[in-house]
Every structure is written in structure tokens, then in C-alpha cells.
mmCIF file of C-alpha atoms in Angstrom:
data_model
loop_
_atom_site.group_PDB
_atom_site.id
_atom_site.type_symbol
_atom_site.label_atom_id
_atom_site.label_comp_id
_atom_site.label_asym_id
_atom_site.label_seq_id
_atom_site.Cartn_x
_atom_site.Cartn_y
_atom_site.Cartn_z
ATOM 1 C CA MET A 29 -7.963 3.983 55.704
ATOM 2 C CA VAL A 30 -8.314 2.161 52.315
ATOM 3 C CA ASP A 31 -5.269 1.693 49.999
ATOM 4 C CA THR A 32 -6.263 3.739 47.173
ATOM 5 C CA HIS A 33 -2.913 2.725 45.119
ATOM 6 C CA LEU A 34 -4.231 -0.563 45.215
ATOM 7 C CA ALA A 35 -8.334 0.543 44.467
ATOM 8 C CA PHE A 36 -7.047 2.031 41.695
ATOM 9 C CA ARG A 37 -5.212 -0.443 40.270
ATOM 10 C CA GLU A 38 -7.894 -3.425 41.085
ATOM 11 C CA CYS A 39 -10.253 -0.680 39.312
ATOM 12 C CA PHE A 40 -8.808 -0.647 36.163
ATOM 13 C CA ALA A 41 -7.937 -4.539 35.816
ATOM 14 C CA ARG A 42 -11.787 -4.892 36.494
ATOM 15 C CA ILE A 43 -12.687 -2.491 33.987
ATOM 16 C CA ASP A 44 -9.967 -3.910 31.380
ATOM 17 C CA LYS A 45 -10.863 -7.307 32.173
ATOM 18 C CA GLU A 46 -14.738 -6.384 31.191
ATOM 19 C CA PHE A 47 -13.988 -4.685 28.388
ATOM 20 C CA LEU A 48 -11.411 -7.419 26.726
ATOM 21 C CA GLN A 49 -14.719 -9.693 27.255
ATOM 22 C CA LYS A 50 -16.813 -7.683 25.083
ATOM 23 C CA ALA A 51 -13.720 -7.346 22.337
ATOM 24 C CA GLU A 52 -13.786 -10.642 22.215
ATOM 25 C CA ASP A 53 -17.416 -11.089 21.791
ATOM 26 C CA GLU A 54 -17.757 -8.385 19.888
ATOM 27 C CA SER A 55 -14.594 -8.651 17.458
ATOM 28 C CA LEU A 56 -13.382 -5.296 18.732
ATOM 29 C CA ASP A 57 -9.866 -4.631 18.549
ATOM 30 C CA ASP A 58 -10.456 -0.683 20.482
ATOM 31 C CA GLY A 59 -8.904 0.506 23.561
ATOM 32 C CA THR A 60 -8.161 3.862 25.711
ATOM 33 C CA THR A 61 -5.239 5.358 27.794
ATOM 34 C CA ALA A 62 -6.847 6.867 31.326
ATOM 35 C CA ALA A 63 -6.000 9.280 33.838
ATOM 36 C CA VAL A 64 -7.762 9.548 36.904
ATOM 37 C CA VAL A 65 -7.637 12.037 40.470
ATOM 38 C CA LEU A 66 -8.660 11.815 43.701
ATOM 39 C CA ILE A 67 -8.468 14.459 45.738
ATOM 40 C CA ARG A 68 -8.601 13.664 49.174
ATOM 41 C CA GLY A 69 -8.362 16.454 52.093
ATOM 42 C CA ASN A 70 -5.093 18.148 50.707
ATOM 43 C CA ARG A 71 -4.111 14.928 49.078
ATOM 44 C CA LEU A 72 -3.915 14.868 44.834
ATOM 45 C CA ILE A 73 -3.889 11.311 44.243
ATOM 46 C CA THR A 74 -3.498 10.189 40.597
ATOM 47 C CA ALA A 75 -3.485 6.790 38.549
ATOM 48 C CA ASN A 76 -2.524 6.801 34.660
ATOM 49 C CA ILE A 77 -2.216 4.294 32.111
ATOM 50 C CA GLY A 78 -0.856 6.024 28.470
ATOM 51 C CA ASP A 79 -0.549 9.016 26.982
ATOM 52 C CA SER A 80 -3.416 11.032 29.105
ATOM 53 C CA ARG A 81 -1.912 14.093 31.038
ATOM 54 C CA ALA A 82 -2.083 15.996 34.267
ATOM 55 C CA VAL A 83 -0.779 19.113 34.545
ATOM 56 C CA VAL A 84 -1.485 21.466 37.807
ATOM 57 C CA SER A 85 -0.671 25.407 37.660
ATOM 58 C CA ILE A 86 1.174 26.632 40.759
ATOM 59 C CA ARG A 87 1.008 30.245 40.699
ATOM 60 C CA GLY A 88 1.043 30.010 37.102
ATOM 61 C CA GLN A 89 3.981 26.996 36.454
ATOM 62 C CA ALA A 90 3.118 24.016 35.306
ATOM 63 C CA LEU A 91 3.943 21.007 37.072
ATOM 64 C CA ASP A 92 3.670 17.786 34.684
ATOM 65 C CA ILE A 93 2.417 15.218 37.616
ATOM 66 C CA ILE A 94 1.900 11.904 35.824
ATOM 67 C CA GLU A 95 4.361 10.386 33.265
ATOM 68 C CA GLU A 96 3.142 9.148 30.198
ATOM 69 C CA GLN A 97 3.907 5.414 29.624
ATOM 70 C CA THR A 98 5.061 5.375 26.113
ATOM 71 C CA PRO A 99 7.202 2.187 24.515
ATOM 72 C CA GLY A 100 10.093 4.756 24.043
ATOM 73 C CA ARG A 101 10.475 4.828 27.900
ATOM 74 C CA ALA A 102 13.543 2.341 28.995
ATOM 75 C CA ASP A 103 11.516 0.220 31.484
ATOM 76 C CA GLU A 104 8.960 0.133 29.356
ATOM 77 C CA ARG A 105 10.674 -0.819 26.268
ATOM 78 C CA LYS A 106 12.449 -3.133 28.261
ATOM 79 C CA ARG A 107 9.033 -4.469 29.902
ATOM 80 C CA ILE A 108 7.947 -5.188 26.265
ATOM 81 C CA GLU A 109 11.182 -6.893 25.091
ATOM 82 C CA GLU A 110 10.872 -9.022 27.970
ATOM 83 C CA GLN A 111 7.512 -10.734 26.830
ATOM 84 C CA GLY A 112 8.356 -11.267 23.378
ATOM 85 C CA GLY A 113 7.443 -7.778 21.819
ATOM 86 C CA TRP A 114 9.623 -5.474 20.235
ATOM 87 C CA VAL A 115 9.545 -1.576 19.819
ATOM 88 C CA ASN A 116 10.128 0.310 16.558
ATOM 89 C CA GLU A 117 11.286 3.897 16.055
ATOM 90 C CA GLU A 118 9.618 6.107 13.742
ATOM 91 C CA ARG A 119 10.660 9.657 12.714
ATOM 92 C CA GLU A 120 7.381 11.749 11.217
ATOM 93 C CA LEU A 121 7.022 15.059 9.710
ATOM 94 C CA GLN A 122 3.709 16.634 10.902
ATOM 95 C CA LEU A 123 2.663 18.289 8.158
ATOM 96 C CA SER A 124 -1.032 16.537 7.926
ATOM 97 C CA LYS A 125 -1.361 19.000 10.869
ATOM 98 C CA LEU A 126 -1.449 21.647 8.302
ATOM 99 C CA HIS A 127 -4.457 20.411 6.793
ATOM 100 C CA CYS A 128 -6.261 20.818 9.817
ATOM 101 C CA MET A 129 -5.025 24.213 10.773
ATOM 102 C CA ASP A 130 -7.708 27.473 11.151
ATOM 103 C CA LEU A 131 -4.900 29.452 9.260
ATOM 104 C CA SER A 132 -7.482 32.315 9.000
ATOM 105 C CA ASP A 133 -6.762 33.084 12.717
ATOM 106 C CA PRO A 134 -3.619 34.879 13.355
ATOM 107 C CA GLU A 135 -2.802 33.201 16.806
ATOM 108 C CA ILE A 136 -3.191 29.605 14.693
ATOM 109 C CA GLN A 137 -0.389 31.648 12.508
ATOM 110 C CA GLN A 138 1.733 32.205 14.931
ATOM 111 C CA ARG A 139 1.569 28.308 16.422
ATOM 112 C CA ALA A 140 1.700 26.592 12.805
ATOM 113 C CA GLU A 141 5.835 27.061 13.174
ATOM 114 C CA ARG A 142 5.773 25.511 16.563
ATOM 115 C CA VAL A 143 3.072 22.400 15.494
ATOM 116 C CA VAL A 144 4.412 21.515 12.282
ATOM 117 C CA LYS A 145 7.744 19.636 13.015
ATOM 118 C CA TRP A 146 9.651 16.417 13.275
ATOM 119 C CA MET A 147 8.661 14.252 15.954
ATOM 120 C CA THR A 148 10.025 10.590 17.006
ATOM 121 C CA ILE A 149 7.309 8.137 17.615
ATOM 122 C CA TYR A 150 7.863 4.886 19.668
ATOM 123 C CA ARG A 151 5.111 1.810 18.584
ATOM 124 C CA VAL A 152 4.893 -1.562 19.980
ATOM 125 C CA ASN A 153 5.226 -4.225 17.754
ATOM 126 C CA GLY A 154 5.445 -1.352 14.940
ATOM 127 C CA GLU A 155 1.667 -0.214 15.438
ATOM 128 C CA LEU A 156 0.613 0.779 19.072
ATOM 129 C CA ALA A 157 1.711 3.996 20.193
ATOM 130 C CA VAL A 158 1.417 3.635 23.722
ATOM 131 C CA SER A 159 2.285 0.605 26.322
ATOM 132 C CA ARG A 160 0.084 0.527 28.543
ATOM 133 C CA ALA A 161 -4.430 0.992 28.017
ATOM 134 C CA ILE A 162 -7.944 -0.532 28.881
ATOM 135 C CA GLY A 163 -8.749 -3.020 25.904
ATOM 136 C CA ASP A 164 -6.529 -3.021 22.712
ATOM 137 C CA ILE A 165 -6.862 -7.035 22.910
ATOM 138 C CA ASP A 166 -4.147 -8.036 20.169
ATOM 139 C CA TYR A 167 -1.549 -6.674 22.852
ATOM 140 C CA LYS A 168 -3.158 -9.271 25.621
ATOM 141 C CA GLY A 169 -3.258 -12.756 26.240
ATOM 142 C CA GLU A 170 -4.382 -15.661 24.094
ATOM 143 C CA ALA A 171 -5.420 -12.664 20.719
ATOM 144 C CA LEU A 172 -1.432 -11.838 20.607
ATOM 145 C CA SER A 173 -0.827 -15.286 18.855
ATOM 146 C CA ARG A 174 -4.082 -15.369 16.665
ATOM 147 C CA TYR A 175 -2.790 -12.057 15.118
ATOM 148 C CA GLU A 176 -2.093 -12.661 11.651
ATOM 149 C CA TYR A 177 -0.038 -9.518 10.643
ATOM 150 C CA TRP A 178 2.869 -8.818 12.931
ATOM 151 C CA ALA A 179 6.214 -8.008 11.435
ATOM 152 C CA PHE A 180 8.307 -10.107 13.173
ATOM 153 C CA PRO A 181 11.863 -8.823 13.068
ATOM 154 C CA GLU A 182 14.433 -11.333 11.280
ATOM 155 C CA GLY A 183 15.754 -14.057 14.429
ATOM 156 C CA HIS A 184 12.424 -13.531 16.186
ATOM 157 C CA ASP A 185 11.507 -16.862 17.766
ATOM 158 C CA ARG A 186 7.200 -15.959 16.786
ATOM 159 C CA MET A 187 6.447 -16.675 20.714
ATOM 160 C CA PHE A 188 5.322 -13.818 22.994
ATOM 161 C CA ARG A 189 5.657 -14.302 26.964
ATOM 162 C CA GLY A 190 2.743 -12.367 28.470
ATOM 163 C CA ASP A 191 0.798 -9.201 27.783
ATOM 164 C CA LEU A 192 2.695 -6.380 25.875
ATOM 165 C CA VAL A 193 0.260 -3.930 26.777
ATOM 166 C CA ILE A 194 -0.611 -4.150 30.436
ATOM 167 C CA SER A 195 -3.300 -1.602 32.296
ATOM 168 C CA VAL A 196 -1.541 -1.504 35.718
ATOM 169 C CA PRO A 197 -1.778 2.105 36.421
ATOM 170 C CA GLU A 198 1.146 3.968 37.935
ATOM 171 C CA CYS A 199 0.103 5.957 40.971
ATOM 172 C CA GLN A 200 1.367 9.133 42.330
ATOM 173 C CA GLU A 201 0.514 11.378 45.079
ATOM 174 C CA ILE A 202 1.125 15.157 46.074
ATOM 175 C CA GLU A 203 0.333 17.529 49.161
ATOM 176 C CA ILE A 204 -2.168 19.984 47.625
ATOM 177 C CA THR A 205 -0.952 23.806 48.742
ATOM 178 C CA PRO A 206 -2.283 27.270 48.453
ATOM 179 C CA GLU A 207 0.196 28.522 46.036
ATOM 180 C CA PHE A 208 -2.039 25.392 43.310
ATOM 181 C CA ASP A 209 -4.313 27.512 41.119
ATOM 182 C CA PHE A 210 -6.439 24.596 39.004
ATOM 183 C CA LEU A 211 -5.438 21.246 37.409
ATOM 184 C CA ILE A 212 -5.758 20.272 33.593
ATOM 185 C CA LEU A 213 -6.734 16.454 32.862
ATOM 186 C CA ALA A 214 -6.561 15.587 28.769
ATOM 187 C CA CYS A 215 -5.842 12.902 26.595
ATOM 188 C CA ASP A 216 -2.770 13.234 23.996
ATOM 189 C CA GLY A 217 -5.262 14.908 21.435
ATOM 190 C CA LEU A 218 -4.447 18.088 22.923
ATOM 191 C CA TRP A 219 -0.643 17.237 24.369
ATOM 192 C CA ASP A 220 -0.054 16.605 20.388
ATOM 193 C CA THR A 221 -0.930 20.833 19.778
ATOM 194 C CA ILE A 222 -0.608 22.200 22.623
ATOM 195 C CA LYS A 223 2.378 22.176 25.564
ATOM 196 C CA SER A 224 1.919 22.113 29.171
ATOM 197 C CA LYS A 225 3.109 25.447 29.875
ATOM 198 C CA GLU A 226 1.273 27.172 27.053
ATOM 199 C CA ALA A 227 -2.032 25.387 28.438
ATOM 200 C CA VAL A 228 -1.496 26.672 32.122
ATOM 201 C CA LYS A 229 -1.345 30.031 30.447
ATOM 202 C CA TYR A 230 -4.031 29.565 28.253
ATOM 203 C CA VAL A 231 -6.692 28.504 30.968
ATOM 204 C CA ALA A 232 -5.222 30.861 33.389
ATOM 205 C CA ASP A 233 -6.109 34.087 30.931
ATOM 206 C CA ARG A 234 -9.722 32.393 30.407
ATOM 207 C CA LEU A 235 -10.348 32.400 34.072
ATOM 208 C CA SER A 236 -8.977 35.766 35.218
ATOM 209 C CA GLN A 237 -11.719 36.665 32.272
ATOM 210 C CA GLY A 238 -14.702 35.199 34.301
ATOM 211 C CA TYR A 239 -14.752 31.700 31.908
ATOM 212 C CA SER A 240 -15.846 28.645 34.173
ATOM 213 C CA ALA A 241 -14.029 25.931 34.102
ATOM 214 C CA LYS A 242 -16.230 24.139 31.859
ATOM 215 C CA GLN A 243 -16.369 27.066 29.578
ATOM 216 C CA ALA A 244 -12.185 26.957 29.581
ATOM 217 C CA SER A 245 -11.917 23.564 29.054
ATOM 218 C CA GLN A 246 -13.908 23.586 25.915
ATOM 219 C CA SER A 247 -12.069 26.815 24.684
ATOM 220 C CA LEU A 248 -8.744 24.575 25.335
ATOM 221 C CA ALA A 249 -10.187 21.906 23.551
ATOM 222 C CA ASN A 250 -11.230 24.094 20.651
ATOM 223 C CA LEU A 251 -7.752 25.614 20.567
ATOM 224 C CA ALA A 252 -6.069 22.234 20.559
ATOM 225 C CA ILE A 253 -8.941 21.432 17.475
ATOM 226 C CA ARG A 254 -8.296 24.662 15.722
ATOM 227 C CA SER A 255 -4.572 23.782 15.880
ATOM 228 C CA GLY A 256 -4.329 20.727 14.102
ATOM 229 C CA SER A 257 -5.012 18.315 16.357
ATOM 230 C CA SER A 258 -6.522 15.202 14.510
ATOM 231 C CA ASP A 259 -7.070 13.213 17.428
ATOM 232 C CA ASN A 260 -9.657 13.313 19.579
ATOM 233 C CA VAL A 261 -9.759 15.596 22.429
ATOM 234 C CA SER A 262 -10.852 15.461 25.989
ATOM 235 C CA VAL A 263 -10.292 17.976 28.680
ATOM 236 C CA VAL A 264 -11.019 18.201 32.191
ATOM 237 C CA ILE A 265 -10.188 21.567 34.068
ATOM 238 C CA VAL A 266 -10.284 21.389 38.267
ATOM 239 C CA LEU A 267 -10.386 24.135 40.389
ATOM 240 C CA LEU A 268 -8.240 23.846 43.418
ATOM 241 C CA ASN A 269 -7.950 27.440 44.307
ATOM 242 C CA THR A 270 -11.314 27.958 46.963
ATOM 243 C CA GLU A 271 -11.014 31.909 45.923
ATOM 244 C CA GLN A 272 -12.529 30.703 42.616
ATOM 245 C CA LEU A 273 -14.535 28.553 43.439
ATOM 246 C CA PRO A 274 -18.222 30.055 44.217
ATOM 247 C CA ARG A 275 -17.233 32.251 40.951
ATOM 248 C CA ASP A 276 -17.157 28.737 38.707
ATOM 249 C CA ILE A 277 -20.159 27.135 40.660
ATOM 250 C CA ASN A 278 -22.376 30.683 40.289
ATOM 251 C CA ALA A 279 -20.958 30.543 36.216
ATOM 252 C CA PHE A 280 -21.344 26.415 35.944
ATOM 253 C CA SER A 281 -24.811 26.843 37.113
ATOM 254 C CA ARG A 282 -26.187 29.099 34.448
ATOM 255 C CA GLU A 283 -25.118 27.245 31.485
#
């Protein structure tokens, strides 16, 4: 049988290598997180890097099935520091989200107080808020030493001993049971404004109204934008309850 975890790691490494070459050739500094799910029989296998998230609804209750990789996580911080990097901690009041909110909508008005709050953000070398990613060439290999703008902490030897941001995914595997309703895969543009349990309830309500998975994902992404998300928002919903599949497939085919 194929070692799925190894296949994921090799795939992520290949994509990262190819994109880093493109970044080198075209002077790009872009990067991306990734959350991938493979369903094999009754097994649900995930692979993720960065702060995208996968959430399963189990009888209407939200379960986060991957752990986000941020510089604030103790093991990630330790790895970064061992390679010569450092992690800065910032406290930020999310007032800017107010300017992006659709405050004419009563539903959004009720959400405003929950969304606008103090947040603690951890950044690699004071810059990047994720510790694993595809791309982000400035935090990998020889580019680390070429970057001219690092604000080195006092006493730092100005040497790096390895990649600060890596593309190695963390893999998880769980059994799908009849209690599983659906899966939500989304980037941090959604989770910055909507909690996992809120997303699950919102999607469940839309599915009960006859929405397809595609329609529910579009509606959830739109809610995040109206709630003040200033980041890009990508959402995928996968139905796991077979009783919902025929309705969803029919609805999708009519769009």
C-alpha cells in the first residue's frame, strides 16, 4: 500500500522546490499555506503547512482536525531559533476590520464586537506570521543571507544555520464514521473572522435550506468578507454524510 504521508511530504517538497526556482528566476517573494485532504475508504487523511485549517462537523459539533503551524507554537519557535532565527510577539487591535465590515447588515453588527479585539501575533524574524509555507524564499537557503533588511536582535551573530520556514507538512489520519456531516477547508482569511463552531453552524443551516456544498462555501466566504476579513478567502466544503450527496450533486449540476 502507498505510504500516503510520505507521498504528501514528497509532493510538498517538489512543489516548493519548483516554486522557489521560479521565485529565484523572477525575483518573487510570494508564499502560500496549504491544507490538503485525501479520503480513502473510511479514512480521512490531512496534510497541512501554515495557518489554513480543516474542520469537521460531527453531529453539528466542530472538530479541528489539523493544528496550525505558527511561530508562536513552542516546537515551531524552538526549531526557528535553532536555525538562527527569532520570533517577535506583537499585540494588535483589529480596528482595521471595522472599515471592511458591512455594518448596514444587522447580522454583521452583532458580530462586530467579537471580531474587533486584541490579538497576539507571532512573526518569524519580525515579519512572517507562519512557520511553514510553500515559497517565501527570503526565509530559506542562500536567500536568508542575501536579504538586507533583517532587524537582528542585539547579540545575534548574523548567521543562519538552516531554513527558518519549511515546507514539510504535518499529516493526520482519522476514521470517518456515520456521525460525520461535512468538512470545511479554508485559509486564514476565513478563520480570522469566523470561529470553527460558527462556520459549522452557518454551513449546517445553509445545507438544511437546500444549498449545495458549492453554494454554502460561497456564502461562508462572503460572510467572512462582510465581517471584515481583509485577507484572501478560500473555502471548500466536502459532504461526508452520504444522505446529503445526491441533493448536493443535483444542485451542483444545475449551476
